[in-house]
Coordinates of C-alpha atoms in Angstrom, one line a residue:
X1 CA 73.9 52.3 111.5
X2 CA 74.1 49.0 113.1
X3 CA 77.6 47.6 113.3
X4 CA 77.7 44.6 111.2
X5 CA 80.7 43.0 113.0
X6 CA 78.9 43.3 116.3
X7 CA 81.5 45.1 117.8
X8 CA 81.6 47.8 120.2
X9 CA 81.7 51.6 118.9
X10 CA 85.2 52.1 120.1
X11 CA 86.6 49.6 117.5
X12 CA 85.5 52.4 114.8
X13 CA 85.2 55.7 116.9
X14 CA 87.9 57.0 119.3
X15 CA 86.9 59.1 122.3
X16 CA 88.7 62.1 124.2
X17 CA 90.7 63.5 121.2
X18 CA 89.1 66.9 121.5
X19 CA 85.9 68.5 120.2
X20 CA 87.3 68.9 116.4
X21 CA 88.4 65.3 116.1
X22 CA 86.6 63.2 113.5
X23 CA 84.9 60.3 115.2
X24 CA 84.6 58.5 111.9
X25 CA 87.6 56.9 110.6
X26 CA 86.5 56.4 106.7
X27 CA 88.6 53.6 105.0
X28 CA 90.1 54.2 102.5
X29 CA 88.3 57.8 102.2
X30 CA 85.1 59.3 102.6
X31 CA 84.8 59.5 98.7
X32 CA 85.7 56.0 98.3
X33 CA 83.4 54.6 101.0
X34 CA 81.8 51.4 100.2
X35 CA 77.9 52.1 100.3
X36 CA 77.1 48.6 100.1
X37 CA 77.9 48.3 103.9
X38 CA 74.9 50.4 104.6
X39 CA 72.3 48.0 102.7
X40 CA 71.7 50.7 100.1
X41 CA 74.2 50.4 97.3
X42 CA 74.5 53.4 95.0
X43 CA 73.5 52.6 91.6
X44 CA 72.8 54.4 88.2
X45 CA 72.7 58.0 88.4
X46 CA 72.8 57.6 92.1
X47 CA 76.6 56.6 91.9
X48 CA 77.5 60.1 91.1
X49 CA 75.7 62.1 93.7
X50 CA 77.6 64.1 96.4
X51 CA 77.0 62.7 99.9
X52 CA 75.5 66.1 101.3
X53 CA 72.9 65.9 98.7
X54 CA 71.2 63.0 100.5
X55 CA 72.6 63.1 104.1
X56 CA 70.6 66.2 105.2
X57 CA 67.9 66.6 108.1
X58 CA 65.3 67.0 105.5
X59 CA 65.9 63.5 104.3
X60 CA 66.1 61.8 107.5
X61 CA 63.3 59.4 108.7
X62 CA 61.3 61.6 111.2
X63 CA 61.8 59.0 114.3
X64 CA 65.3 58.9 113.9
X65 CA 65.9 62.7 113.5
X66 CA 63.7 63.2 116.8
X67 CA 66.2 60.6 118.5
X68 CA 69.2 62.5 117.3
X69 CA 70.7 64.7 119.9
X70 CA 73.2 67.0 118.4
X71 CA 73.7 70.6 117.7
X72 CA 74.5 70.2 114.2
X73 CA 72.1 67.4 112.7
X74 CA 73.2 68.1 109.1
X75 CA 77.0 66.8 109.8
X76 CA 75.4 63.3 110.8
X77 CA 75.3 60.4 108.0
X78 CA 72.5 58.8 109.9
X79 CA 68.7 58.1 109.5
X80 CA 68.8 58.7 105.5
X81 CA 65.5 57.2 104.2
X82 CA 65.6 54.9 101.2
X83 CA 62.5 55.9 99.8
X84 CA 62.5 57.9 96.6
X85 CA 60.2 60.6 97.6
X86 CA 62.3 61.3 100.6
X87 CA 64.8 63.1 98.1
X88 CA 62.6 63.4 95.0
X89 CA 59.3 65.4 94.5
X90 CA 56.3 63.1 93.8
X91 CA 55.7 64.1 90.0
X92 CA 52.6 62.0 89.9
X93 CA 51.0 63.7 92.9
X94 CA 50.3 60.3 94.8
X95 CA 48.4 58.9 91.8
X96 CA 50.5 55.9 91.5
X97 CA 51.8 55.4 95.1
X98 CA 55.2 56.0 96.8
X99 CA 57.2 52.9 95.2
X100 CA 58.7 54.7 92.3
X101 CA 60.7 51.6 91.3
X102 CA 57.6 49.8 90.1
X103 CA 57.8 52.1 86.9
X104 CA 61.1 53.8 87.1
X105 CA 64.7 52.8 87.8
X106 CA 67.9 54.7 89.0
X107 CA 69.3 54.6 85.4
X108 CA 67.0 57.0 83.8
X109 CA 64.0 58.6 85.1
X110 CA 62.1 58.8 81.6
X111 CA 62.6 55.2 80.8
X112 CA 59.7 53.7 82.7
X113 CA 60.3 50.1 81.0
X114 CA 59.1 48.6 84.6
X115 CA 55.6 49.9 83.9
X116 CA 53.4 47.3 82.4
X117 CA 50.5 48.6 80.9
X118 CA 48.8 45.2 80.3
X119 CA 48.3 44.9 84.1
X120 CA 45.9 48.1 84.0
X121 CA 42.5 48.2 83.2
X122 CA 43.4 49.3 79.7
X123 CA 46.0 47.0 77.9
X124 CA 47.7 48.6 75.0
X125 CA 47.1 46.7 71.6
X126 CA 47.9 47.1 68.0
X127 CA 49.1 50.7 67.2
X128 CA 48.3 52.1 70.7
X129 CA 51.5 50.4 71.9
X130 CA 53.5 53.0 69.5
X131 CA 51.8 55.8 70.8
X132 CA 53.8 58.0 73.2
X133 CA 52.5 58.2 76.9
X134 CA 52.1 62.0 76.8
X135 CA 49.4 61.7 73.8
X136 CA 47.0 60.4 76.1
X137 CA 48.3 61.4 79.6
X138 CA 48.1 65.1 79.8
X139 CA 47.6 67.7 82.6
X140 CA 44.2 68.8 83.3
X141 CA 45.4 72.3 83.2
X142 CA 48.6 74.1 82.2
X143 CA 51.3 73.5 84.6
X144 CA 49.2 70.8 86.4
X145 CA 50.3 67.2 87.1
X146 CA 49.9 64.7 84.6
X147 CA 46.9 62.4 85.0
X148 CA 47.3 58.9 85.0
X149 CA 44.2 57.6 86.8
X150 CA 40.5 57.9 86.5
X151 CA 40.7 58.2 82.7
X152 CA 37.8 57.7 80.3
X153 CA 38.4 54.9 77.8
X154 CA 35.2 53.0 77.5
X155 CA 34.9 54.4 74.0
X156 CA 37.0 55.4 71.1
X157 CA 35.4 58.7 71.1
X158 CA 36.8 59.5 74.5
X159 CA 40.2 60.1 72.7
X160 CA 39.3 60.2 69.0
X161 CA 37.2 62.3 67.0
X162 CA 34.4 60.8 64.8
X163 CA 35.8 61.0 61.1
X164 CA 32.3 59.9 59.7
X165 CA 30.4 62.6 61.5
X166 CA 27.7 60.6 62.7
X167 CA 27.0 58.7 59.7
X168 CA 27.3 55.3 61.6
X169 CA 25.5 56.4 65.1
X170 CA 24.4 52.8 65.4
X171 CA 27.8 51.3 65.2
X172 CA 30.7 51.3 67.4
X173 CA 34.4 52.1 65.9
X174 CA 35.5 48.7 66.7
X175 CA 32.5 47.3 65.0
X176 CA 34.6 48.1 61.6
X177 CA 38.0 48.8 62.8
X178 CA 40.8 47.4 65.1
X179 CA 43.9 49.0 67.0
X180 CA 46.0 47.2 64.5
X181 CA 45.1 50.1 62.2
X182 CA 42.4 52.4 61.1
X183 CA 42.2 51.6 57.4
X184 CA 42.4 47.9 58.3
X185 CA 38.7 47.3 58.7
X186 CA 37.5 43.6 60.1
X187 CA 36.7 41.3 57.4
X188 CA 33.1 40.6 58.7
X189 CA 32.2 44.2 58.4
X190 CA 34.4 45.3 55.4
X191 CA 32.4 47.1 53.0
X192 CA 31.8 45.5 49.7
X193 CA 31.9 48.2 47.1
X194 CA 31.5 45.7 44.1
X195 CA 27.6 45.5 45.3
X196 CA 27.2 49.3 44.3
X197 CA 26.9 50.7 41.0
X198 CA 30.5 51.9 41.1
X199 CA 33.0 48.8 41.7
X200 CA 36.3 49.8 42.6
X201 CA 39.0 48.7 40.2
X202 CA 42.6 49.1 39.8
X203 CA 44.2 52.2 41.5
X204 CA 40.7 53.1 42.9
X205 CA 40.9 50.1 45.6
X206 CA 43.9 51.9 47.2
X207 CA 42.0 55.1 47.6
X208 CA 41.0 55.8 50.9
X209 CA 37.3 56.0 51.5
X210 CA 37.3 59.7 52.8
X211 CA 39.0 60.8 49.7
X212 CA 35.7 60.3 47.7
X213 CA 33.4 60.6 50.7
X214 CA 34.9 63.9 51.9
X215 CA 32.0 64.6 54.2
X216 CA 32.3 61.1 56.2
X217 CA 28.6 60.6 55.0
X218 CA 28.7 57.4 53.0
X219 CA 25.0 57.4 52.5
X220 CA 25.2 60.6 50.4
X221 CA 25.1 59.7 46.7
X222 CA 28.2 60.6 44.5
X223 CA 28.3 61.3 41.0
X224 CA 30.7 58.7 39.0
X225 CA 29.3 58.6 35.3
X226 CA 32.6 60.5 34.3
X227 CA 36.1 60.6 35.4
X228 CA 35.9 64.4 35.7
X229 CA 33.1 63.9 38.1
X230 CA 36.0 63.1 40.7
X231 CA 39.1 64.3 38.9
X232 CA 39.9 67.7 37.4
X233 CA 40.9 67.9 33.6
X234 CA 44.6 67.6 33.7
X235 CA 44.6 68.4 30.0
X236 CA 42.6 71.7 30.5
X237 CA 40.0 71.2 27.9
X238 CA 42.7 70.5 24.8
X239 CA 40.5 67.1 24.1
X240 CA 37.0 68.5 24.4
X241 CA 36.6 68.5 20.8
X242 CA 37.3 64.7 20.2
X243 CA 34.4 62.4 20.0
X244 CA 34.3 61.3 23.6
X245 CA 34.6 65.0 24.7
X246 CA 37.9 64.4 26.4
X247 CA 36.9 61.4 28.5
X248 CA 39.8 60.3 30.4
X249 CA 39.0 56.5 29.6
X250 CA 40.1 57.2 25.9
X251 CA 43.8 57.4 26.8
X252 CA 43.8 56.0 30.6
X253 CA 42.6 53.3 32.7
X254 CA 41.9 52.8 36.6
X255 CA 45.2 50.3 36.5
X256 CA 47.3 53.5 36.3
X257 CA 47.5 56.9 34.8
X258 CA 50.5 56.1 33.3
X259 CA 51.3 54.7 30.7
X260 CA 48.8 56.2 28.5
X261 CA 46.7 54.0 26.3
X262 CA 47.3 56.6 23.7
X263 CA 50.4 54.9 21.8
X264 CA 52.0 54.9 18.4
X265 CA 48.9 53.0 16.9
X266 CA 46.5 56.0 18.1
X267 CA 49.1 58.7 17.0
X268 CA 49.0 57.2 13.5
X269 CA 45.4 58.5 13.3
X270 CA 46.5 62.1 14.0
X271 CA 47.8 64.8 11.9
X272 CA 51.5 63.7 12.7
X273 CA 51.9 59.8 12.6
X274 CA 55.0 58.6 14.4
X275 CA 57.6 57.1 12.2
X276 CA 61.1 55.9 12.6
X277 CA 62.9 56.7 15.9
X278 CA 60.1 59.3 16.7
X279 CA 58.0 56.0 17.6
X280 CA 60.3 55.4 20.4
X281 CA 60.5 58.8 21.7
X282 CA 58.8 59.3 25.3
X283 CA 55.3 61.4 25.2
X284 CA 57.1 63.9 27.5
X285 CA 59.9 64.7 25.3
X286 CA 57.7 66.5 23.0
X287 CA 54.7 67.3 25.1
X288 CA 56.6 68.7 28.0
X289 CA 54.9 67.8 31.4
X290 CA 53.8 71.1 33.1
X291 CA 50.3 70.3 34.6
X292 CA 47.6 72.0 33.0
X293 CA 49.8 73.8 31.1
X294 CA 51.3 70.6 29.2
X295 CA 50.5 71.1 25.4
X296 CA 49.3 68.0 23.3
X297 CA 48.5 70.0 20.1
X298 CA 52.1 71.2 19.2
X299 CA 53.5 72.7 16.1
X300 CA 55.4 69.8 13.7
X301 CA 55.4 71.6 10.1
X302 CA 59.1 71.8 10.6
X303 CA 61.6 69.6 12.3
X304 CA 63.0 72.9 14.1
X305 CA 59.7 73.3 15.7
X306 CA 60.8 70.6 18.2
X307 CA 64.5 70.1 17.3
X308 CA 67.3 72.7 17.5
X309 CA 69.4 73.5 14.4
X310 CA 72.3 71.4 14.9
X311 CA 74.1 73.1 11.9
X312 CA 73.7 76.6 13.5
X313 CA 72.2 78.2 10.3
X314 CA 74.7 76.8 7.9
X315 CA 72.1 75.5 5.7
X316 CA 69.9 78.5 6.2
X317 CA 70.4 79.7 2.5
X318 CA 69.1 77.8 -0.8
X319 CA 68.4 75.3 -1.9
X320 CA 68.0 73.9 1.6
X321 CA 66.4 77.0 3.7
X322 CA 67.4 75.0 6.8
X323 CA 65.1 72.2 5.9
X324 CA 66.3 68.7 7.7
X325 CA 64.7 66.5 5.4
X326 CA 66.9 67.1 2.3
X327 CA 69.7 65.3 4.3
X328 CA 68.2 63.4 7.1
X329 CA 65.3 61.1 7.7
X330 CA 63.4 60.0 11.1
X331 CA 65.0 56.5 10.7
X332 CA 68.3 57.9 11.7
X333 CA 69.7 61.5 12.2
X334 CA 73.4 60.3 11.4
X335 CA 72.6 58.4 8.3
X336 CA 72.5 61.1 6.0
X337 CA 71.2 61.5 2.5
X338 CA 73.7 63.6 1.4
X339 CA 75.8 61.1 -1.0
X340 CA 78.8 61.4 -2.6
X341 CA 77.2 62.3 -5.9
X342 CA 75.5 65.4 -4.2
X343 CA 79.2 66.3 -2.9
X344 CA 80.1 66.3 -6.3
X345 CA 77.8 69.5 -6.8
X346 CA 79.6 71.2 -4.2
X347 CA 82.7 73.2 -4.4
X348 CA 84.7 70.2 -3.2
X349 CA 84.0 67.2 -5.2
X350 CA 85.2 64.0 -3.6
X351 CA 88.1 62.3 -5.6
X352 CA 90.6 59.6 -4.9
X353 CA 91.1 58.5 -1.3
X354 CA 88.6 61.4 -0.3
X355 CA 85.8 59.1 -1.3
X356 CA 86.6 56.5 1.3
X357 CA 87.0 59.0 4.1
X358 CA 84.0 59.2 6.5
X359 CA 82.1 62.5 6.9
X360 CA 83.1 62.9 10.6
X361 CA 86.8 62.9 9.7
X362 CA 86.5 66.2 7.9
X363 CA 83.3 67.7 9.6
X364 CA 83.9 67.4 13.1
X365 CA 83.9 69.8 16.0
X366 CA 87.0 72.0 16.0
X367 CA 87.5 72.0 12.3
X368 CA 87.5 75.1 10.0
X369 CA 88.8 77.2 12.7
X370 CA 85.4 76.8 14.7
X371 CA 86.0 77.2 18.5
X372 CA 82.4 76.4 19.4
X373 CA 81.0 72.7 19.4
X374 CA 79.2 73.4 16.0
X375 CA 80.4 70.8 13.4
X376 CA 81.4 73.0 10.3
X377 CA 80.2 72.1 6.9
X378 CA 81.2 74.9 4.9
X379 CA 85.0 75.6 4.6
X380 CA 86.7 78.8 3.3
X381 CA 89.8 77.4 2.9
X382 CA 89.6 74.2 0.7
X383 CA 93.4 73.7 0.0
X384 CA 94.9 70.5 1.3
X385 CA 96.4 72.5 4.5
X386 CA 92.9 73.6 5.4
X387 CA 92.4 70.0 6.8
X388 CA 95.9 68.4 6.6
X389 CA 99.1 69.6 8.5
X390 CA 102.1 70.0 6.5
X391 CA 104.5 67.2 7.1
X392 CA 107.3 68.9 5.3
X393 CA 107.0 72.0 7.6
X394 CA 107.4 74.5 4.5
X395 CA 110.2 72.8 2.7
X396 CA 108.3 72.8 -0.5
X397 CA 106.5 76.0 -0.1
X398 CA 108.1 77.4 -3.3
X399 CA 106.5 74.3 -5.3
X400 CA 103.2 74.8 -3.4
X401 CA 103.2 78.4 -4.1
X402 CA 103.3 77.9 -8.0
X403 CA 99.9 78.8 -9.9
X404 CA 98.1 76.9 -12.5
X405 CA 96.8 78.6 -15.7
X406 CA 93.5 79.3 -13.8
X407 CA 95.5 81.3 -11.2
X408 CA 94.9 78.6 -8.5
X409 CA 98.0 77.5 -6.4
X410 CA 99.2 73.9 -6.9
X411 CA 99.7 73.4 -3.1
X412 CA 100.2 69.7 -2.2
X413 CA 98.9 68.7 -5.7
X414 CA 102.6 69.7 -6.8
X415 CA 103.7 66.4 -5.9
X416 CA 100.5 64.3 -4.3
X417 CA 97.1 63.5 -5.6
X418 CA 94.0 62.5 -3.9
X419 CA 94.5 59.1 -5.2
X420 CA 97.1 58.2 -3.1
X421 CA 99.4 60.1 -0.9
X422 CA 102.4 57.8 -1.2
X423 CA 102.4 58.1 -5.2
X424 CA 104.4 61.3 -5.8
X425 CA 103.9 61.0 -9.6
X426 CA 104.1 64.7 -9.8
X427 CA 107.4 65.0 -8.3
X428 CA 110.2 64.9 -11.1
X429 CA 113.7 63.8 -9.2
X430 CA 115.6 64.4 -12.5
X431 CA 115.2 68.1 -12.0
X432 CA 117.1 67.9 -8.3
X433 CA 120.6 67.5 -7.4
X434 CA 120.4 63.8 -7.4
X435 CA 118.6 62.4 -10.3
X436 CA 117.4 58.9 -9.8
X437 CA 119.5 56.5 -12.0
X438 CA 119.7 52.6 -12.3
X439 CA 118.4 50.6 -9.2
X440 CA 117.6 54.1 -7.4
X441 CA 114.7 54.4 -9.6
X442 CA 112.9 51.4 -7.8
X443 CA 114.0 52.4 -4.1
X444 CA 111.0 53.8 -1.9
X445 CA 111.3 57.4 -1.0
X446 CA 111.5 56.8 2.7
X447 CA 114.6 54.6 2.3
X448 CA 116.6 57.7 1.8
X449 CA 114.5 60.2 3.1
X450 CA 114.3 59.7 6.9
X451 CA 114.1 61.6 10.2
X452 CA 117.1 62.6 11.8
X453 CA 117.9 61.0 15.2
X454 CA 115.7 62.5 17.7
X455 CA 113.4 64.2 15.2
X456 CA 109.9 63.3 14.0
X457 CA 110.2 65.3 10.7
X458 CA 111.5 63.7 7.4
X459 CA 114.2 65.7 5.7
X460 CA 114.2 66.2 2.0
X461 CA 116.2 69.0 0.8
X462 CA 119.0 68.3 3.4
X463 CA 119.4 64.7 2.2
X464 CA 122.9 63.8 1.7
X465 CA 124.2 63.1 -1.8
X466 CA 127.0 60.6 -1.1
X467 CA 126.8 57.2 -1.0
X468 CA 128.2 56.4 2.5
X469 CA 125.1 58.6 3.6
X470 CA 122.7 55.6 2.8
X471 CA 125.1 52.7 2.2
X472 CA 127.4 51.0 4.6
X473 CA 131.1 50.7 3.8
X474 CA 131.5 47.0 3.1
X475 CA 135.3 47.3 2.6
X476 CA 135.9 48.7 6.0
X477 CA 137.4 51.9 4.4
X478 CA 140.0 50.2 2.8
X479 CA 139.6 52.6 -0.2
X480 CA 139.1 55.7 1.8
X481 CA 140.7 58.8 0.6
X482 CA 140.4 62.3 2.2
X483 CA 138.7 62.7 5.4
X484 CA 138.2 58.9 5.7
X485 CA 135.6 59.0 3.2
X486 CA 135.2 56.2 0.4
X487 CA 134.1 57.3 -3.3
X488 CA 131.9 54.1 -4.2
X489 CA 131.6 55.6 -7.9
X490 CA 135.3 54.8 -8.5
X491 CA 134.3 51.1 -8.7
X492 CA 130.6 50.8 -8.7
X493 CA 127.5 52.9 -10.3
X494 CA 123.9 53.1 -9.7
X495 CA 123.0 50.7 -12.4
X496 CA 124.3 47.7 -10.4
X497 CA 127.0 46.8 -7.6
X498 CA 128.4 43.8 -9.4
X499 CA 130.3 43.7 -11.6
X500 CA 132.8 46.3 -10.4
X501 CA 134.3 49.1 -12.8
X502 CA 137.4 48.9 -10.9
X503 CA 140.5 49.3 -13.6
X504 CA 143.1 47.0 -12.7
X505 CA 145.6 48.2 -15.3
X506 CA 145.9 51.2 -12.8
X507 CA 147.5 49.1 -10.2
X508 CA 150.8 47.4 -9.5
X509 CA 149.5 44.3 -11.1
X510 CA 147.9 44.9 -14.7
X511 CA 145.7 41.9 -15.4
X512 CA 147.0 40.3 -18.6
X513 CA 146.9 36.9 -20.6
X514 CA 145.0 34.4 -18.5
X515 CA 144.8 36.5 -15.5
X516 CA 142.1 38.6 -17.2
X517 CA 139.2 36.0 -16.9
X518 CA 140.1 35.1 -13.1
X519 CA 137.6 35.9 -10.4
X520 CA 138.7 38.6 -8.0
X521 CA 138.3 36.4 -5.0
X522 CA 140.9 33.7 -6.5
X523 CA 143.7 36.0 -5.5
X524 CA 142.2 38.7 -2.9
X525 CA 141.4 36.1 -0.2
X526 CA 142.6 38.0 2.8
X527 CA 139.6 37.8 5.5
X528 CA 139.8 40.1 8.6
X529 CA 137.1 40.6 11.3
X530 CA 136.1 44.1 11.5
X531 CA 133.3 45.1 14.1
X532 CA 132.6 41.5 14.5
X533 CA 132.1 41.1 10.7
X534 CA 134.2 39.1 8.2
X535 CA 135.5 41.6 5.3
X536 CA 137.4 40.8 2.3
X537 CA 140.8 43.0 2.3
X538 CA 142.2 43.7 -1.1
X539 CA 145.6 45.1 0.0
X540 CA 148.1 43.7 0.8
X541 CA 147.9 41.1 -2.0
X542 CA 151.2 39.3 -3.0
X543 CA 152.5 40.1 -6.4
X544 CA 154.8 37.0 -7.1
X545 CA 153.5 34.2 -9.1
X546 CA 154.4 31.6 -6.5
X547 CA 152.1 33.2 -4.0
X548 CA 149.1 32.0 -6.0
X549 CA 150.5 29.1 -8.0
X550 CA 153.1 27.4 -5.7
X551 CA 156.9 27.1 -6.0
X552 CA 156.7 24.6 -9.2
X553 CA 154.5 26.1 -11.7
X554 CA 153.7 23.9 -14.7
X555 CA 154.0 25.6 -18.0
X556 CA 150.7 25.5 -19.9
X557 CA 151.1 24.1 -23.4
X558 CA 150.7 26.4 -26.2
X559 CA 148.0 26.1 -28.8
X560 CA 151.1 25.3 -31.3
X561 CA 152.3 22.5 -29.2
X562 CA 148.9 21.1 -28.2
X563 CA 148.4 20.6 -32.1
X564 CA 151.5 18.6 -32.5

C-alpha cells in the first residue's frame, strides 16, 4: 500500500520490537479500519465481509504475490485484487467479460439493473420487457452455464411455437402481431370477419380466434347455421319440441346469454302466466341453476309445488286442504282474503275492539304456546287469558270461575267486554263493602284503585275504605279522634262536600236566632299555615258577643217597634 502522506515506513511501522510484535498500528482498530484509504471503499454487501475472506494469497495479484517475501503470505493485507472475478466465480463463464459491474452492483447480485438490453442486438419491446431473463436465457444442458450469447432471435419461431400449425406459411408472425400483445393484431393485417358468411357480433367479438378455429387452420370451413354447431345445449333438450327446435336465439342473443329474452310477456304464452309478484321473481328462483340439470318444465298445479307450507299443516283439513288461494293471492301474500266476515264463521268470532286488532297481534310467533317459528292460527284456549295476561293477578279468580248456563266460565267477561276494557259495566260495586254513592258514582276506577308505591299491579280488594285513604284532610287534623284519624262522615257525606252536616247544637255555642243564617267563615276566621298551606281553624273560636260584634252592640229593633 502506498503511503498517502509520502512519509517513511517508520511513521507507522516500528522496528526491533520482537518477532511477535505487530508491525501495523491500527487506528482505532482493525475492525474499524477506514477502507476508503485504500482506494477501494467497502460498499453494499462488501461492508459486512470479514477481512480474511478477501485478504488471502489466492486473491492477490500474481505479480505482487511473487514479490512478497514472507514465510506466511496469508498474514499480509497487500496485493488484493479489486476485480470481481478475483474473489467470485464467473457465473457466466466468460460470455460477458470480466467487468461484472456493467450489469451488477455490490448491493444485490440478482439485481442486474445496470444491464441495458437495448444496447444488444435484440432490444426488448412490448411484453418482452416483462419476461423474466431465465425464460429466454437457459443452460444448454442441466447444470451447465446459462447462455447469454450466440442465441437465435431472427424469427419468432426461434422461441415460440406456431399456434396456427402452418396455416400461414407465407406470412411472418410480425405481419399480424406485435410484441405489444399477441391478441392485438396490426390494423393493416386485422382480419375482417364481417366479410365472411358469419359476421362477429356482440360477445362473439371478444372470443379468441382459437376458440372456434381450434386446429389453427383458418381456411377450414366451420358450421355456423345453428348455435348448437358451436355451443352445447345447456338445457339438455327440454325445448326440442318447440317450433324452433330449441334454437338458442329464441330466448338469447349474441350481446349476452343473460338476461334471457324469454320474459313475462313470453311466459304468458305458457301454461303458467306470471301474474302479481310472480312477475318480479328472478327466473333462477323457480328454475334453479344446475347446468344441464336445470329444470324449466316445473310443477305448478299447487302453490306448495314451489313454496313451503308457511302454516305447517294447520290448514290441511277441510275446507282448505292446504290450498293457499282461499286466503292468499299472487298480488301479495300478506294481504289475506280471510276477512272479518270469514272470521265470524270460526269458533272465535271477532266482536267489539277485537275487530280493529290486526291479525299479527294475535297470530304471531310464540303465541298459543308454540316454541317454533311457525305462526299459530288454531288456538285451543279461546279464553281471554289465552292471549291476555291477567292484570289482576288472580284477585277475581272466584268471579272468573263462575259458569254460565251453558257451562262455560265467565272469565274476564264477568266484568269486561270486547267493546272496551275500561267499560266494566258487568261489575256491580253495590255488592262490595264500599257501595258507590253520590259523587263517587262519577269517579273513575283508577282514581281510587292505584298501584302501591314501588309496585306495578293495581290493588282492588285491598283498597282502603276510609275517606283519608283517598282524600287529604283539609282541616289539618283539627277533628282527628282515635289514632289521629278524622272521620269525614261526621260532617260530610258522599252526595256533596258542602253544605256540611255539622250539628252546631252539640257544641258550646248552639246557633240560635239570627246566628242560624250566618256563614261559618263570618265567625271562624282564624287562618294558620300548615305545611306551607293556609288552613281555616275552627277552634278556638271566642264565645263572647263582643269578640264578633265589638264593645258597643246596637240593639236591632224588633218587628213590633219597627211598625211603630
